[in-house]
Coordinates of C-alpha atoms (C1' of nucleotides) in Angstrom, one line a residue:
Chain A
M238 CA -11.1 -9.0 -7.2
T239 CA -12.9 -7.2 -4.4
R240 CA -12.8 -10.4 -2.4
R241 CA -9.1 -10.6 -2.7
Y242 CA -8.8 -7.0 -1.7
D243 CA -10.8 -7.6 1.4
E244 CA -8.7 -10.7 2.2
V245 CA -5.5 -8.8 2.0
M246 CA -6.9 -5.8 3.9
S247 CA -8.3 -8.0 6.6
L248 CA -4.9 -9.6 7.1
S249 CA -3.4 -6.2 7.2
L250 CA -5.8 -4.8 9.8
R251 CA -5.8 -7.9 12.0
R252 CA -2.1 -8.4 12.2
G253 CA -0.9 -4.8 12.0
F254 CA 0.5 -4.1 8.6
I255 CA -1.5 -1.2 7.2
W256 CA -4.6 0.7 8.0
P257 CA -6.3 4.0 7.3
S258 CA -4.8 7.0 9.1
V259 CA -6.9 8.7 11.7
D260 CA -9.0 5.6 11.9
I261 CA -10.7 6.5 15.2
Y262 CA -12.2 9.6 13.5
G263 CA -13.4 7.6 10.5
G264 CA -10.3 7.6 8.4
F265 CA -8.8 10.2 6.1
A266 CA -9.1 9.4 2.4
G267 CA -5.8 8.9 0.7
F268 CA -3.7 8.5 3.9
Y269 CA -2.6 5.2 5.4
D270 CA -0.5 4.4 8.5
Y271 CA 1.8 1.4 9.0
G272 CA 1.4 -0.8 12.0
H273 CA 4.2 -2.5 13.8
L274 CA 4.6 -5.3 11.2
G275 CA 4.0 -3.1 8.2
A276 CA 6.6 -0.6 9.4
A277 CA 9.1 -3.4 10.0
M278 CA 8.5 -4.8 6.6
K279 CA 8.7 -1.4 4.9
R280 CA 12.0 -0.7 6.6
K281 CA 13.4 -4.0 5.4
W282 CA 12.1 -3.4 1.9
E283 CA 13.8 0.0 1.8
D284 CA 17.0 -1.5 3.2
I285 CA 17.2 -4.2 0.5
W286 CA 16.3 -1.7 -2.2
L287 CA 19.1 0.6 -1.0
K288 CA 21.6 -2.1 -0.7
Y289 CA 20.9 -3.4 -4.2
F290 CA 20.7 -0.1 -6.1
L291 CA 23.5 1.6 -4.4
G292 CA 25.4 -1.6 -5.0
L293 CA 25.1 -1.2 -8.8
S294 CA 27.8 1.4 -8.7
D295 CA 30.4 3.0 -6.4
R296 CA 29.1 6.3 -7.6
Y297 CA 25.5 5.9 -6.5
H298 CA 24.8 7.5 -3.1
L299 CA 21.9 8.1 -0.7
I300 CA 20.9 11.7 0.1
D301 CA 18.1 13.1 2.2
T302 CA 16.2 16.3 1.2
T303 CA 13.3 18.4 2.4
N304 CA 9.6 17.7 2.0
I305 CA 8.9 21.4 1.6
L306 CA 10.0 23.3 -1.4
P307 CA 9.7 27.0 -2.2
F308 CA 7.6 28.3 -5.0
K309 CA 10.5 29.3 -7.2
S310 CA 12.0 25.8 -7.4
L311 CA 8.7 24.3 -8.3
K312 CA 8.0 27.0 -10.8
A313 CA 11.3 26.2 -12.5
S314 CA 10.6 22.5 -12.5
G315 CA 7.3 23.1 -14.2
H316 CA 5.1 21.8 -11.4
V317 CA 3.4 25.2 -10.6
D318 CA 2.2 25.5 -14.2
H319 CA 1.9 21.9 -15.4
F320 CA 1.0 19.9 -12.3
T321 CA -2.5 21.0 -12.8
D322 CA -5.8 20.1 -14.3
T323 CA -8.0 22.7 -15.8
L324 CA -11.5 21.6 -15.0
V325 CA -14.6 22.7 -16.9
K326 CA -18.0 21.9 -15.5
C327 CA -21.1 21.5 -17.5
S328 CA -23.9 23.8 -16.5
D329 CA -26.6 21.2 -17.4
C330 CA -25.4 17.8 -16.3
G331 CA -22.7 18.9 -13.8
V332 CA -20.1 16.6 -15.2
S333 CA -16.5 17.9 -15.0
H334 CA -14.1 17.6 -18.0
R335 CA -10.5 18.5 -18.4
G336 CA -10.4 21.7 -20.4
D337 CA -7.2 21.0 -22.3
H338 CA -8.6 17.7 -23.4
L339 CA -11.8 19.3 -24.7
V340 CA -9.8 21.8 -26.7
A341 CA -7.3 19.2 -27.9
D342 CA -10.1 16.9 -29.1
T343 CA -11.5 19.7 -31.2
T344 CA -8.4 21.2 -32.6
G345 CA -6.2 18.1 -32.7
K346 CA -3.4 20.0 -31.0
S347 CA -2.1 19.7 -27.5
A348 CA -3.7 22.4 -25.3
E349 CA -1.7 21.5 -22.1
A350 CA 0.1 24.8 -22.0
L351 CA -3.0 27.0 -22.2
S352 CA -4.1 29.1 -19.3
T353 CA -7.6 28.9 -18.0
A354 CA -8.5 32.2 -19.7
E355 CA -7.1 30.9 -23.0
I356 CA -9.0 27.6 -22.6
D357 CA -12.2 29.6 -21.9
S358 CA -11.7 31.7 -25.1
E359 CA -11.0 28.6 -27.1
I360 CA -14.2 27.0 -25.8
E361 CA -16.1 30.2 -26.7
N362 CA -14.5 30.5 -30.2
L363 CA -14.8 26.8 -31.2
D364 CA -18.3 26.6 -29.6
I365 CA -17.3 23.5 -27.6
R366 CA -20.2 21.9 -25.8
C367 CA -20.4 19.3 -23.0
P368 CA -19.5 15.9 -24.7
E369 CA -22.1 14.2 -22.4
C370 CA -25.2 16.3 -22.9
K371 CA -24.3 19.1 -25.3
G372 CA -25.0 21.5 -22.5
K373 CA -23.2 24.9 -22.1
L374 CA -19.9 24.8 -20.2
L375 CA -19.1 27.0 -17.2
P376 CA -15.8 29.0 -17.0
S377 CA -12.9 26.8 -16.3
T378 CA -11.2 26.4 -12.9
E379 CA -7.6 25.6 -12.2
F380 CA -6.7 22.7 -9.9
N381 CA -3.1 22.2 -8.9
M382 CA -2.4 18.8 -7.4
M383 CA 0.3 20.2 -5.0
F384 CA -0.5 21.0 -1.4
P385 CA 0.2 24.7 -0.9
L386 CA 1.9 26.0 2.3
S387 CA 2.7 29.3 3.8
V388 CA 6.1 29.5 5.4
G389 CA 7.3 31.9 8.0
P390 CA 5.4 34.2 10.4
T391 CA 4.0 36.5 7.7
G392 CA 3.0 33.6 5.5
T393 CA 4.1 35.4 2.5
D394 CA 6.8 32.9 1.5
Q395 CA 4.8 30.5 -0.7
A396 CA 5.8 26.9 -0.8
F397 CA 4.5 23.4 -1.5
L398 CA 4.8 19.9 -0.2
R399 CA 7.0 18.2 -2.8
P400 CA 5.0 16.3 -5.4
E401 CA 8.0 14.0 -6.1
T402 CA 11.2 13.3 -4.3
A403 CA 13.1 13.6 -7.5
Q404 CA 13.4 17.4 -7.3
G405 CA 15.6 17.0 -4.2
A406 CA 18.2 15.2 -6.3
Y407 CA 18.1 17.8 -9.1
L408 CA 18.3 20.7 -6.6
N409 CA 21.4 19.1 -5.1
F410 CA 23.0 18.2 -8.4
K411 CA 25.7 20.9 -8.3
R412 CA 26.7 20.4 -4.7
E413 CA 27.1 16.7 -5.1
F414 CA 28.9 17.1 -8.4
E415 CA 31.5 19.1 -6.4
S416 CA 31.5 16.7 -3.4
L417 CA 31.8 13.7 -5.7
R418 CA 34.9 15.3 -7.3
R419 CA 33.4 16.5 -10.6
K420 CA 32.7 13.3 -12.3
I421 CA 29.7 11.8 -14.0
P422 CA 28.0 9.5 -14.2
Y423 CA 26.8 9.5 -10.6
G424 CA 23.5 8.7 -8.9
L425 CA 21.5 10.2 -6.0
A426 CA 19.0 8.0 -4.2
I427 CA 16.3 9.4 -2.0
I428 CA 13.8 7.5 0.0
G429 CA 11.1 9.9 1.3
R430 CA 7.6 11.2 1.2
A431 CA 5.8 12.9 -1.6
F432 CA 2.4 14.6 -1.6
R433 CA -0.2 14.9 -4.3
N434 CA -3.8 16.2 -3.8
E435 CA -5.3 13.4 -5.8
I436 CA -8.9 14.1 -6.9
S437 CA -10.1 10.7 -5.9
P438 CA -7.7 8.4 -4.0
R439 CA -8.7 4.8 -4.4
Q440 CA -7.8 1.2 -3.9
G441 CA -6.1 1.3 -0.5
T442 CA -2.4 2.3 -0.7
Y443 CA -2.4 2.3 -4.5
R444 CA -3.3 5.9 -4.9
M445 CA -2.5 8.0 -1.8
R446 CA -2.2 11.7 -1.1
E447 CA 0.9 11.2 1.0
F448 CA 3.2 8.3 -0.2
I449 CA 6.7 7.1 0.0
Q450 CA 9.0 7.0 -3.0
A451 CA 12.4 5.3 -3.4
E452 CA 14.1 6.9 -6.3
L453 CA 17.5 6.8 -7.9
Q454 CA 18.4 9.7 -10.2
I455 CA 21.4 8.9 -12.4
F456 CA 23.1 11.9 -14.0
F457 CA 25.1 11.0 -17.1
N458 CA 26.7 12.2 -20.3
P459 CA 24.4 10.9 -23.0
R460 CA 27.3 10.6 -25.5
T461 CA 29.4 8.2 -23.3
F462 CA 27.0 6.5 -20.8
D463 CA 26.4 3.4 -23.0
D464 CA 30.1 2.6 -23.0
E465 CA 30.5 3.1 -19.3
L466 CA 28.2 0.2 -18.5
D467 CA 29.0 -3.5 -18.8
F468 CA 26.2 -4.3 -21.2
A469 CA 27.8 -7.6 -22.3
S470 CA 27.1 -9.0 -18.8
V471 CA 23.4 -8.5 -19.3
E472 CA 22.7 -8.8 -23.0
D473 CA 21.4 -12.4 -22.9
E474 CA 18.9 -11.7 -20.2
P475 CA 15.3 -12.2 -21.3
I476 CA 13.3 -9.1 -20.4
R477 CA 9.6 -9.5 -19.7
I478 CA 8.0 -6.7 -21.6
S479 CA 4.7 -5.5 -23.1
F480 CA 4.8 -2.8 -25.7
E481 CA 2.1 -0.2 -26.0
D482 CA -0.1 -2.1 -28.4
E483 CA 0.0 -5.4 -26.5
K484 CA -0.2 -4.4 -22.8
E485 CA -4.0 -4.1 -22.8
E486 CA -4.3 -7.7 -23.9
G487 CA -2.1 -8.7 -21.0
E488 CA 0.5 -10.1 -23.4
V489 CA 4.0 -10.3 -22.0
G490 CA 6.9 -11.1 -24.3
E491 CA 10.3 -12.2 -23.2
I492 CA 12.9 -10.5 -25.4
R493 CA 16.6 -10.9 -25.0
A494 CA 18.1 -7.6 -23.7
G495 CA 20.5 -7.4 -26.7
D496 CA 17.6 -7.6 -29.1
L497 CA 15.9 -4.6 -27.6
L498 CA 18.7 -2.3 -28.7
D499 CA 17.0 -1.5 -32.0
R500 CA 14.2 0.1 -30.1
L501 CA 15.9 1.4 -26.9
P502 CA 19.2 2.8 -25.8
K503 CA 21.8 0.5 -24.2
F504 CA 21.8 2.3 -20.9
Y505 CA 18.1 2.1 -20.6
V506 CA 18.0 -1.7 -21.3
Y507 CA 20.9 -2.2 -18.9
H508 CA 18.9 -0.7 -16.1
M509 CA 15.8 -2.7 -17.1
V510 CA 17.8 -5.9 -16.6
K511 CA 19.0 -4.7 -13.2
I512 CA 15.5 -3.9 -12.0
Q513 CA 14.1 -7.1 -13.3
Q514 CA 16.9 -9.0 -11.5
F515 CA 16.0 -7.2 -8.3
Y516 CA 12.4 -8.4 -8.5
L517 CA 12.9 -11.9 -9.8
D518 CA 16.2 -13.0 -8.3
I519 CA 16.5 -10.9 -5.0
L520 CA 12.9 -10.6 -4.1
R521 CA 11.8 -13.8 -5.8
V522 CA 8.6 -12.4 -7.3
P523 CA 6.9 -15.1 -9.4
R524 CA 8.1 -14.5 -13.0
D525 CA 4.7 -14.3 -14.5
R526 CA 3.7 -11.5 -12.2
F527 CA 6.3 -9.0 -13.3
R528 CA 6.7 -7.0 -16.5
F529 CA 7.7 -3.7 -18.0
A530 CA 4.9 -1.9 -19.8
E531 CA 5.5 0.8 -22.4
L532 CA 3.7 4.1 -22.1
G533 CA 2.4 5.7 -25.3
E534 CA 3.1 9.3 -26.2
K535 CA -0.2 10.5 -24.8
E536 CA 0.2 8.7 -21.5
R537 CA 3.7 9.9 -20.6
A538 CA 4.8 13.3 -19.4
F539 CA 6.1 15.4 -22.3
Y540 CA 9.7 15.5 -20.9
N541 CA 9.9 11.7 -20.6
K542 CA 11.6 10.6 -23.8
I543 CA 11.3 6.9 -22.9
H544 CA 8.9 5.7 -20.2
F545 CA 8.1 2.1 -19.1
D546 CA 6.1 1.4 -16.1
I547 CA 7.2 -1.5 -14.0
E548 CA 4.2 -3.5 -13.2
M549 CA 3.2 -6.4 -11.0
N550 CA 0.1 -8.5 -11.5
I551 CA -1.9 -7.7 -8.3
D552 CA -5.1 -9.7 -7.9
S553 CA -6.6 -7.4 -5.3
L554 CA -6.3 -4.5 -7.7
G555 CA -7.7 -6.4 -10.6
G556 CA -4.6 -7.2 -12.6
W557 CA -1.5 -5.4 -13.8
G558 CA -0.7 -2.3 -11.8
E559 CA 2.1 0.3 -12.0
I560 CA 4.4 0.0 -8.9
N561 CA 7.4 1.7 -10.3
G562 CA 8.7 3.5 -13.4
I563 CA 11.9 3.9 -15.4
H564 CA 12.0 7.4 -17.0
Y565 CA 14.5 8.9 -19.4
R566 CA 14.0 12.5 -18.5
T567 CA 16.8 13.8 -20.7
D568 CA 18.2 17.2 -19.6
H569 CA 14.7 18.6 -18.9
D570 CA 15.1 18.9 -15.2
L571 CA 18.6 20.4 -15.0
K572 CA 17.8 22.7 -17.9
G573 CA 14.7 24.0 -16.0
H574 CA 16.6 24.7 -12.8
Q575 CA 19.4 26.3 -14.7
A576 CA 17.0 28.7 -16.2
G577 CA 15.1 29.2 -13.0
S578 CA 18.1 29.7 -10.7
N579 CA 20.7 31.2 -13.0
E580 CA 23.1 28.6 -11.7
K581 CA 25.0 26.8 -14.4
M582 CA 24.2 23.1 -14.5
T583 CA 26.5 22.3 -17.3
V584 CA 29.6 20.5 -16.3
S585 CA 33.0 20.1 -17.8
V586 CA 34.1 16.5 -18.1
E587 CA 37.0 15.3 -20.1
G588 CA 37.3 18.5 -21.9
E589 CA 33.6 18.5 -22.9
R590 CA 30.9 20.8 -21.7
V591 CA 27.7 18.9 -21.1
L592 CA 24.4 19.3 -19.5
P593 CA 23.9 15.9 -17.9
H594 CA 20.9 13.8 -18.8
V595 CA 18.9 12.0 -16.1
L596 CA 17.7 8.4 -15.9
E597 CA 15.2 8.1 -13.1
L598 CA 14.4 4.7 -11.5
S599 CA 11.3 5.5 -9.4
F600 CA 9.7 3.1 -7.0
G601 CA 6.5 3.5 -5.1
V602 CA 7.2 2.0 -1.7
D603 CA 3.7 1.7 -0.5
R604 CA 2.6 0.1 -3.7
N605 CA 5.4 -2.4 -3.4
I606 CA 4.4 -3.3 0.1
W607 CA 0.8 -3.8 -0.9
A608 CA 1.8 -5.8 -4.0
F609 CA 4.0 -8.1 -1.9
L610 CA 1.3 -8.7 0.7
D611 CA -1.1 -9.5 -2.2
V612 CA 1.2 -11.7 -4.2
F613 CA 2.6 -13.7 -1.3
Y614 CA -0.5 -14.2 0.7
E615 CA -2.2 -17.6 0.6
N616 CA -5.3 -18.4 2.5
E617 CA -6.3 -21.9 1.4
E618 CA -5.6 -24.9 3.6
R619 CA -3.5 -22.7 5.9
A620 CA -2.9 -19.0 6.0
L621 CA 0.6 -18.3 4.7
L622 CA 2.5 -15.2 3.7
R623 CA 5.4 -16.4 1.6
L624 CA 7.4 -13.2 1.9
P625 CA 11.1 -13.3 0.9
R626 CA 12.9 -13.7 4.2
E627 CA 14.7 -10.4 3.7
I628 CA 11.6 -8.4 4.0
A629 CA 9.6 -10.5 6.5
P630 CA 8.9 -8.4 9.6
I631 CA 10.0 -11.2 11.9
T632 CA 12.7 -13.5 10.9
F633 CA 12.6 -16.1 13.7
G634 CA 9.9 -17.2 16.1
V635 CA 11.3 -18.8 19.2
F636 CA 9.1 -21.2 21.2
P637 CA 9.2 -23.8 23.9
L638 CA 7.3 -26.9 22.7
V639 CA 5.2 -26.8 25.9
S640 CA 5.2 -24.3 28.7
K641 CA 6.5 -26.5 31.4
G642 CA 9.4 -28.7 32.4
G643 CA 12.1 -26.0 32.0
L644 CA 11.4 -25.5 28.3
P645 CA 10.3 -21.9 28.6
E646 CA 13.5 -21.0 30.5
L647 CA 15.7 -22.5 27.9
A648 CA 13.7 -21.1 25.0
R649 CA 14.1 -17.6 26.6
K650 CA 17.8 -18.1 26.7
V651 CA 17.8 -19.1 23.1
H652 CA 15.8 -16.0 22.2
D653 CA 18.1 -13.8 24.2
S654 CA 21.1 -15.2 22.5
I655 CA 19.9 -14.2 19.0
K656 CA 17.7 -11.2 19.5
D657 CA 20.4 -8.7 19.0
D658 CA 21.3 -10.1 15.6
F659 CA 17.8 -10.8 14.1
S660 CA 14.2 -9.8 14.3
C661 CA 12.8 -12.4 16.7
F662 CA 9.6 -13.1 18.5
Y663 CA 9.2 -15.2 21.6
D664 CA 5.9 -16.9 22.4
E665 CA 4.7 -19.7 24.7
T666 CA 1.0 -19.3 24.7
G667 CA -1.5 -21.8 23.2
S668 CA -0.4 -24.9 21.4
I669 CA 2.8 -25.2 19.3
G670 CA 0.6 -25.6 16.1
K671 CA -1.2 -22.4 16.8
R672 CA 2.1 -20.5 17.3
Y673 CA 3.4 -21.9 14.0
A674 CA 0.2 -20.8 12.3
R675 CA 0.4 -17.3 13.7
M676 CA 4.0 -17.0 12.4
D677 CA 3.0 -18.4 9.0
E678 CA 0.3 -15.8 8.6
I679 CA 2.7 -12.9 9.0
G680 CA 5.4 -14.4 6.9
T681 CA 8.0 -15.4 9.5
P682 CA 10.3 -17.7 7.5
F683 CA 11.6 -19.8 10.4
C684 CA 10.6 -20.9 13.9
L685 CA 13.0 -22.4 16.5
T686 CA 11.4 -24.8 19.0
V687 CA 13.0 -26.0 22.2
D688 CA 11.8 -29.5 23.1
F689 CA 12.7 -32.0 25.8
D690 CA 15.6 -33.3 23.8
S691 CA 17.0 -29.8 23.8
L692 CA 17.7 -30.1 27.5
E693 CA 20.0 -33.0 26.9
S694 CA 21.5 -32.5 23.5
D695 CA 21.9 -28.7 23.2
D696 CA 19.9 -28.4 20.0
V697 CA 16.6 -27.0 18.8
T698 CA 14.2 -27.7 15.9
V699 CA 14.3 -25.2 13.0
R700 CA 11.0 -25.2 11.1
D701 CA 10.7 -23.9 7.6
R702 CA 7.6 -21.8 6.9
D703 CA 6.9 -22.9 3.3
S704 CA 7.5 -26.6 3.6
T705 CA 6.9 -27.0 7.4
H706 CA 9.9 -29.3 7.3
Q707 CA 12.2 -29.3 10.3
R708 CA 15.8 -29.9 11.0
R709 CA 17.9 -29.6 14.1
M710 CA 20.5 -27.0 14.8
S711 CA 22.9 -26.7 17.7
I712 CA 22.2 -24.0 20.3
S713 CA 25.8 -23.1 21.0
G714 CA 26.4 -22.4 17.3
L715 CA 23.2 -20.4 16.9
P716 CA 23.8 -16.9 15.7
E717 CA 26.2 -18.2 13.1
G718 CA 24.1 -21.2 12.1
L719 CA 21.1 -19.0 11.5
R720 CA 23.2 -16.5 9.4
T721 CA 24.3 -19.4 7.2
L722 CA 20.7 -20.6 6.9
L723 CA 19.5 -17.2 5.8
K724 CA 22.3 -16.9 3.3
E725 CA 22.3 -20.3 1.7
G726 CA 18.6 -20.7 1.2
S727 CA 16.3 -22.9 3.2
G728 CA 17.7 -26.3 2.3
F729 CA 14.5 -27.9 3.6
Chain B
rG268 C1' -16.5 16.2 -8.8
rC269 C1' -21.1 13.1 -10.6
rG270 C1' -24.0 8.5 -10.1
rG271 C1' -24.8 3.9 -7.5
rG272 C1' -23.9 0.7 -3.2
rC273 C1' -22.3 0.0 1.8
rA274 C1' -21.1 1.3 7.2
rU275 C1' -22.8 -3.7 13.8
rA276 C1' -16.7 -6.1 18.9
rG277 C1' -9.7 -6.8 16.6
rU278 C1' -11.7 -9.7 12.0
rG279 C1' -15.9 -11.7 9.4
rU280 C1' -21.1 -11.6 10.2
rA281 C1' -26.9 -12.1 12.0
rG282 C1' -30.6 -8.7 13.3
rC283 C1' -33.0 -3.7 9.8
rC284 C1' -38.2 -4.6 5.5
rU285 C1' -42.3 -5.6 10.3
rG286 C1' -38.9 -0.3 16.2
rG287 C1' -38.8 -3.2 22.4
rU288 C1' -31.8 -3.9 26.4
rA289 C1' -27.5 -7.1 19.6
rU290 C1' -26.5 -13.3 17.0
rC291 C1' -22.7 -16.5 15.7
rA292 C1' -17.7 -17.8 14.5
rC293 C1' -12.8 -16.7 14.7
rU294 C1' -9.3 -13.7 17.3
rU295 C1' -7.4 -11.7 22.0
rA296 C1' -6.5 -12.3 27.5
rA297 C1' -6.3 -15.5 32.2
rG298 C1' -6.4 -20.4 34.1
rC299 C1' -6.4 -25.8 33.4
rU300 C1' -4.4 -28.7 29.7
rU301 C1' -0.7 -29.5 25.7
rG302 C1' 5.5 -34.0 24.0
rC303 C1' 5.5 -30.6 16.8
rC304 C1' 1.6 -28.0 13.0
rA305 C1' -4.8 -23.2 14.4
rA306 C1' -6.9 -29.8 19.7
rG307 C1' -10.1 -29.3 24.2
rC308 C1' -12.4 -27.2 28.8
rU309 C1' -13.6 -22.8 32.0
rU310 C1' -13.8 -17.7 32.4
rA311 C1' -13.2 -12.8 30.7
rU312 C1' -12.7 -8.3 27.4
rA313 C1' -15.0 -6.2 23.3
rA314 C1' -19.5 -3.4 18.6
rC315 C1' -24.5 -0.7 16.3
rU316 C1' -19.9 5.5 11.6
rC317 C1' -21.2 10.6 13.5
rG318 C1' -25.1 14.5 14.3
rG319 C1' -30.1 15.8 14.2
rG320 C1' -35.4 14.3 13.8
rU321 C1' -40.0 11.0 14.6
rU322 C1' -41.4 7.9 18.9
rC323 C1' -43.0 6.0 25.5
rA324 C1' -38.9 3.4 23.0
rA325 C1' -34.3 3.7 17.2
rA326 C1' -28.9 -0.7 15.1
rU327 C1' -33.9 -0.8 12.8
rC328 C1' -37.9 4.7 10.2
rC329 C1' -36.6 10.0 8.2
rC330 C1' -32.9 14.1 7.2
rG331 C1' -27.8 15.6 7.0
rG332 C1' -22.4 14.9 7.7
rU333 C1' -18.2 11.6 7.3
rG334 C1' -15.7 7.4 5.5
rC335 C1' -15.2 3.2 2.3
rC336 C1' -16.3 0.3 -2.3
rC337 C1' -17.8 0.3 -7.6
rG338 C1' -18.6 3.0 -12.4
rC339 C1' -17.5 7.7 -15.0
rA340 C1' -13.9 11.5 -15.0
rC341 C1' -8.9 12.2 -13.3
rC342 C1' -3.8 10.1 -12.3
rA343 C1' 2.4 16.3 -14.0

RNA sequence: GCGGGCAUAGUGUAGCCUGGUAUCACUUAAGCUUGCCAAGCUUAUAACUCGGGUUCAAAUCCCGGUGCCCGCACCA
């Protein structure tokens, strides 16, 4: 596992996908930068994500919201009080424990809502000792995972870096409800950064302190949403799913969408199908590397009524890892902001007064990028990154077979004729084989090679990355021919 | 946060125990070559994580910082 991690990281460092931020000062735990290939790939991933998910409905739209949120809004959302850990340290062995867990383990009741003072008095009353060594416990300390900020010249306006992009959607719910002409369901997508002061960031881009989320928040009327979706079109789709009791074993069942309805609501299953199709059909992730994994009651946030992680099997991270989630958050968020802001969040639709519920489709962009590098990288007989062509940082390499005899000039011309339409890369150094190999390693799906025949017959060789097979294509028909090639599949 | 391990060119490494001007491969660049899959030749660029100590002399020994990896804990 570690070897695989090193392989992927080495590729990433050498070629320019991802590396630690502030590298020249020794790095900065929990922060990573994207190099030129990584940034291009990430942008393409975001584009295809947007295109697909906004394409699910005319009523799903992209918005963009601030990274910094004031105290009040995060107080109302619950983050000020609940996005915290109460840490209790043992005076003897020095091990830290979560205070609410210690209390909960003794009383059998959730202690999540207790303050540090309350937890201290519970520990005192119940005579709770360190579970490791039975030593005496020190007074508890509060640790909030949000990064605090002071805004304004006096610094008295307390704020935080947002811990999730989702809040941006909830805060804009009312405005958009008006702009979108007072109808639900509608959806707000945000691609942006979120910030969490993780206690121990680990495993590369898997747990970062600053990370990118792509989220779609769908606001709907829980009474009618099921009927507003075309479930019949997806009901026969087999869904790859692991329920709580089977996921540790790595078991993945395939259950027909229609047969999940005795356990899950229609609207939830419908979106599971759509997400699975995005991964298996659009991004062509190998089927056995994808699944939904159920979270048990203890694992999920209290406001998530239904919560499945969306996981990929990532060798460099030791197996199944959460890259996204699909959360039924009910009316928790709008209710909280309604109470906090005194703005009415209920809306009147078709004569009915409803507080909309939220279905959140949440994607970790950095985790996706890492997962794709891992899953599609092969380093056996030749180094090969089998990225789906839509997210490959470079789509076409353009080469002269050899750098003489007028070939470079013609190859340049070919390159110039398509560079405005596609991500291209021109190269004439080294041997042709080496140039192919370089492109294979960074996932470039096709290479165009100008040879001596090209001078006579106005065509070039198109080489397919995965098969290495070639065919010829006319130069004069180029931009269009390549567009067709990308659309129809390789055909090699 | 605790415990353990690790840190040498862009990447991967040798050297460290036993102190004496840092090895090898790939990569990159320039030139020669090159007729379709990392060919070859020549040349070049490039590194001891940081700070302090011991010593005539530190990549090497000692102390500290930082970072990374693993385990524990944590992951609204």
